[in-house]
């Protein structure tokens, strides 16, 4: 049975190589890392190669050489799209069949494959008789994508929390003053007019109530501030090149669209910094996105984003994020790191204030140098303690 299949498979291989060379896949085929399938639409029989079966944890003999056997392995959530892609090609609307979908493995897990194929023969009426194609295992790439999205979500969540924290701190700052004013005035009134309370006990009760409520309002604000400020993550030895790599993966599409190729100048032996990974990531993401935004009006060829890092003798790590945008608008440069300072139509103006809060919390410093009409450079210094070097090794 296996020998017979092998003979047929060689014939199939020849046919598939023809399509494959059309699709410039021949090299990958030679590497034999592609699963191959050849489907007879009249008999519904499907011939596959070892790799096709092995990708799902089967041996060739354990698989059913039939269309229904294949269809049963496709993830139910992917099945409608798979069928639509297949129909699209079989009916001639699409030049070839190509789709990423999941298949059930022998152990019941799901494996992502990129499935490609093409009709090889049609009958006199143009109905497809035979189609063949390949499976490529793309599980690793899919896993990586999923992990990136998860980190993206975490980052967004952390960002929202930090913004909430920043708002709560500001609110607390703004409201504490009037609230303690109220408490002081009411307290002074209660103490200052003792004679009145004997004749007007209800007035005294009212004042007591005002005092109680204003104290309660202060407590509530303090509570919210403490709640959102609470750090869930423990500090760790953070590798900045890794963080930068993750950020650039996250915003890859944006950078490609805007034709910005970031230039990284990072020494290979850069020590780690001790801190909160998500916060540092957020801080760098804000600075990088600001730089990207700033270059919007520049001609595409003149958009340059540079991120450099170095460590000086005082064991201080310096990061620089430079762009070739217009520089910082003079009217806001003095207040740049304060909340709600923005020149963007849809800006919130919290990014740089968050950056400063994060850098401060890490015992570092952030500053900006603006070259009007030429660009801006944000410089962040972070301490690199002895502990950290030890952790990095
Ligand atoms: N790299 C940069 N080049 C020019 N201007 C910048 C740059 N980074 C920040 N700015 C200015 O600082 C303002 C505040 O930035 P930010 O706090 O991140 O808030 P937002 O991005 O929401 O406006 C921006 O609106 C912009 O005017
Ligand atoms: Mg911003």
Coordinates of N, CA, C and O in Angstrom, one line a residue, residues 171-249:
X171 N -5.9 65.0 40.1 CA -7.1 65.3 40.7 C -7.0 65.5 42.2 O -7.5 66.4 42.8
X172 N -6.2 64.6 42.8 CA -6.0 64.6 44.2 C -5.3 66.0 44.6 O -5.7 66.7 45.5
X173 N -4.3 66.3 43.7 CA -3.6 67.6 43.9 C -4.5 68.8 43.9 O -4.5 69.6 44.7
X174 N -5.3 68.8 42.8 CA -6.2 69.9 42.6 C -7.4 70.0 43.6 O -7.8 71.1 44.0
X175 N -7.9 68.8 44.0 CA -9.0 68.8 44.9 C -8.7 68.9 46.4 O -9.5 69.4 47.2
X176 N -7.5 68.4 46.7 CA -7.1 68.4 48.1 C -7.1 69.8 48.7 O -7.6 70.0 49.9
X177 N -6.7 70.7 47.9 CA -6.6 72.1 48.4 C -8.0 72.7 48.8 O -8.2 73.1 49.9
X178 N -8.9 72.7 47.8 CA -10.3 73.2 48.2 C -10.9 72.4 49.3 O -11.6 72.9 50.2
X179 N -10.7 71.1 49.3 CA -11.3 70.2 50.3 C -10.7 70.5 51.7 O -11.5 70.6 52.7
X180 N -9.4 70.7 51.8 CA -8.9 71.0 53.1 C -9.3 72.4 53.5 O -9.5 72.7 54.7
X181 N -9.5 73.3 52.5 CA -10.0 74.7 52.8 C -11.4 74.6 53.5 O -11.6 75.2 54.5
X182 N -12.2 73.7 52.9 CA -13.6 73.6 53.4 C -13.5 73.1 54.9 O -14.1 73.6 55.8
X183 N -12.7 72.0 55.1 CA -12.5 71.4 56.4 C -12.0 72.5 57.4 O -12.5 72.6 58.5
X184 N -11.1 73.3 57.0 CA -10.5 74.3 57.9 C -11.5 75.3 58.3 O -11.7 75.7 59.4
X185 N -12.3 75.8 57.3 CA -13.3 76.9 57.5 C -14.4 76.4 58.5 O -14.8 77.0 59.4
X186 N -14.8 75.1 58.2 CA -15.9 74.6 59.0 C -15.4 74.3 60.4 O -16.1 74.7 61.4
X187 N -14.2 73.8 60.5 CA -13.6 73.6 61.8 C -13.5 74.9 62.6 O -13.8 74.9 63.8
X188 N -13.0 75.9 61.9 CA -12.9 77.2 62.6 C -14.2 77.7 63.0 O -14.4 78.3 64.1
X189 N -15.3 77.6 62.2 CA -16.6 78.0 62.6 C -17.1 77.3 63.8 O -17.7 77.9 64.7
X190 N -16.9 76.0 63.8 CA -17.4 75.2 65.0 C -16.7 75.7 66.3 O -17.4 75.9 67.3
X191 N -15.4 75.9 66.1 CA -14.7 76.3 67.3 C -15.0 77.8 67.7 O -15.0 78.2 68.9
X192 N -15.2 78.6 66.7 CA -15.2 80.1 66.9 C -16.6 80.6 67.4 O -16.6 81.7 68.0
X193 N -17.6 79.8 67.2 CA -18.9 80.3 67.7 C -19.6 79.4 68.6 O -20.7 78.9 68.3
X194 N -19.0 79.0 69.8 CA -19.6 78.0 70.6 C -21.0 78.4 71.1 O -21.8 77.5 71.3
X195 N -21.2 79.7 71.3 CA -22.5 80.1 71.9 C -23.6 79.8 70.9 O -24.8 79.6 71.4
X196 N -23.4 79.8 69.7 CA -24.4 79.7 68.7 C -25.0 78.3 68.8 O -26.2 78.1 68.6
X197 N -24.2 77.3 69.0 CA -24.6 75.9 68.9 C -25.7 75.5 69.9 O -26.5 74.6 69.7
X198 N -25.7 76.3 71.1 CA -26.7 75.9 72.1 C -28.1 76.3 71.5 O -29.0 75.6 71.7
X199 N -28.2 77.5 70.9 CA -29.5 77.9 70.3 C -29.8 77.3 69.0 O -30.9 77.2 68.6
X200 N -28.7 77.0 68.2 CA -28.9 76.4 66.9 C -28.3 75.0 66.7 O -27.4 74.9 65.9
X201 N -28.8 74.1 67.4 CA -28.1 72.7 67.3 C -28.2 72.1 65.9 O -27.3 71.4 65.5
X202 N -29.2 72.5 65.2 CA -29.3 71.9 63.8 C -28.2 72.4 62.9 O -27.7 71.7 62.1
X203 N -27.9 73.7 63.1 CA -26.8 74.3 62.3 C -25.5 73.6 62.6 O -24.7 73.3 61.7
X204 N -25.3 73.3 63.9 CA -24.1 72.6 64.3 C -24.0 71.2 63.6 O -23.0 70.8 63.1
X205 N -25.1 70.5 63.6 CA -25.2 69.2 63.0 C -24.8 69.3 61.5 O -24.1 68.5 60.9
X206 N -25.4 70.4 60.8 CA -25.1 70.6 59.4 C -23.6 70.7 59.2 O -23.0 70.1 58.3
X207 N -23.0 71.6 60.0 CA -21.5 71.8 59.9 C -20.7 70.5 60.1 O -19.8 70.2 59.4
X208 N -21.1 69.8 61.1 CA -20.5 68.5 61.4 C -20.5 67.6 60.2 O -19.5 66.9 59.8
X209 N -21.7 67.6 59.5 CA -21.9 66.8 58.4 C -21.0 67.2 57.2 O -20.4 66.4 56.5
X210 N -20.9 68.6 57.0 CA -20.0 69.1 56.0 C -18.6 68.6 56.2 O -17.9 68.2 55.3
X211 N -18.2 68.7 57.5 CA -16.8 68.3 57.8 C -16.6 66.9 57.5 O -15.6 66.5 56.9
X212 N -17.6 66.1 57.9 CA -17.4 64.6 57.7 C -17.3 64.3 56.2 O -16.5 63.5 55.8
X213 N -18.2 64.9 55.5 CA -18.3 64.6 54.0 C -17.0 65.1 53.3 O -16.5 64.4 52.4
X214 N -16.5 66.2 53.7 CA -15.3 66.7 53.0 C -14.1 65.8 53.4 O -13.3 65.5 52.5
X215 N -14.1 65.3 54.6 CA -13.0 64.4 54.9 C -13.1 63.1 54.2 O -12.2 62.5 53.7
X216 N -14.4 62.7 54.0 CA -14.6 61.4 53.3 C -14.2 61.6 51.8 O -13.6 60.7 51.2
X217 N -14.5 62.8 51.2 CA -14.1 63.0 49.8 C -12.6 62.9 49.7 O -12.1 62.3 48.7
X218 N -11.9 63.5 50.7 CA -10.4 63.4 50.6 C -9.9 61.9 50.7 O -9.0 61.5 50.0
X219 N -10.6 61.2 51.5 CA -10.2 59.7 51.7 C -10.5 59.0 50.4 O -9.6 58.2 49.9
X220 N -11.6 59.3 49.7 CA -11.9 58.6 48.5 C -10.9 58.9 47.4 O -10.3 58.0 46.8
X221 N -10.5 60.2 47.3 CA -9.5 60.6 46.3 C -8.2 59.9 46.6 O -7.5 59.3 45.7
X222 N -7.8 59.9 47.9 CA -6.5 59.2 48.2 C -6.6 57.7 47.9 O -5.6 57.2 47.4
X223 N -7.8 57.1 48.2 CA -7.9 55.7 47.9 C -7.8 55.4 46.4 O -7.1 54.5 46.1
X224 N -8.4 56.2 45.6 CA -8.3 56.0 44.1 C -6.9 56.1 43.7 O -6.3 55.3 43.0
X225 N -6.2 57.1 44.2 CA -4.8 57.3 43.8 C -3.9 56.1 44.2 O -3.2 55.6 43.4
X226 N -4.1 55.7 45.4 CA -3.3 54.6 45.9 C -3.6 53.3 45.1 O -2.7 52.5 44.7
X227 N -4.9 53.1 44.8 CA -5.3 51.9 44.0 C -4.6 51.9 42.7 O -4.0 50.9 42.3
X228 N -4.8 53.0 41.9 CA -4.2 52.9 40.6 C -2.7 53.0 40.6 O -2.1 52.6 39.6
X229 N -2.1 53.5 41.6 CA -0.7 53.6 41.7 C 0.0 52.3 42.0 O 1.2 52.1 41.9
X230 N -0.8 51.4 42.6 CA -0.2 50.1 43.1 C 0.4 49.4 41.9 O -0.1 49.2 40.9
X231 N 1.6 49.0 42.1 CA 2.4 48.3 41.1 C 2.1 46.8 41.2 O 2.2 46.2 42.2
X232 N 1.7 46.2 40.1 CA 1.4 44.8 40.1 C 2.7 44.0 39.8 O 2.9 42.9 40.2
X233 N 3.6 44.6 39.0 CA 4.8 43.9 38.6 C 5.9 44.1 39.6 O 6.0 45.2 40.2
X234 N 6.8 43.1 39.7 CA 8.0 43.3 40.5 C 9.1 43.8 39.6 O 9.2 43.5 38.4
X235 N 10.0 44.6 40.2 CA 11.1 45.1 39.3 C 12.0 43.9 38.9 O 12.1 42.9 39.6
X236 N 12.6 44.0 37.8 CA 13.5 43.0 37.3 C 14.7 43.6 36.5 O 14.7 44.8 36.2
X237 N 15.6 42.8 36.1 CA 16.7 43.2 35.3 C 16.2 43.3 33.8 O 16.0 42.2 33.3
X238 N 16.1 44.5 33.3 CA 15.4 44.6 32.0 C 16.4 44.8 30.9 O 17.3 45.7 31.0
X239 N 16.2 44.1 29.8 CA 17.1 44.2 28.7 C 16.5 45.2 27.7 O 15.5 44.9 27.1
X240 N 17.1 46.4 27.6 CA 16.5 47.4 26.7 C 16.5 47.0 25.2 O 15.5 47.3 24.6
X241 N 17.6 46.4 24.7 CA 17.4 46.0 23.3 C 16.3 45.1 23.0 O 15.6 45.2 22.0
X242 N 16.0 44.2 24.0 CA 14.8 43.3 23.8 C 13.5 44.1 23.7 O 12.6 43.9 22.9
X243 N 13.4 45.1 24.7 CA 12.2 45.9 24.7 C 12.1 46.7 23.4 O 11.0 46.8 22.8
X244 N 13.2 47.2 22.9 CA 13.1 48.0 21.7 C 12.7 47.1 20.5 O 11.9 47.5 19.7
X245 N 13.3 45.9 20.5 CA 12.9 44.9 19.5 C 11.4 44.7 19.5 O 10.7 44.7 18.4
X246 N 10.8 44.5 20.7 CA 9.4 44.3 20.8 C 8.6 45.5 20.3 O 7.6 45.3 19.6
X247 N 9.0 46.7 20.7 CA 8.3 47.9 20.3 C 8.3 48.0 18.8 O 7.3 48.2 18.2
X248 N 9.5 47.8 18.2 CA 9.5 47.9 16.7 C 8.7 46.8 16.0 O 8.2 47.1 14.9
X249 N 8.6 45.7 16.6 CA 7.7 44.7 16.0 C 6.3 45.1 16.1 O 5.5 45.0 15.2

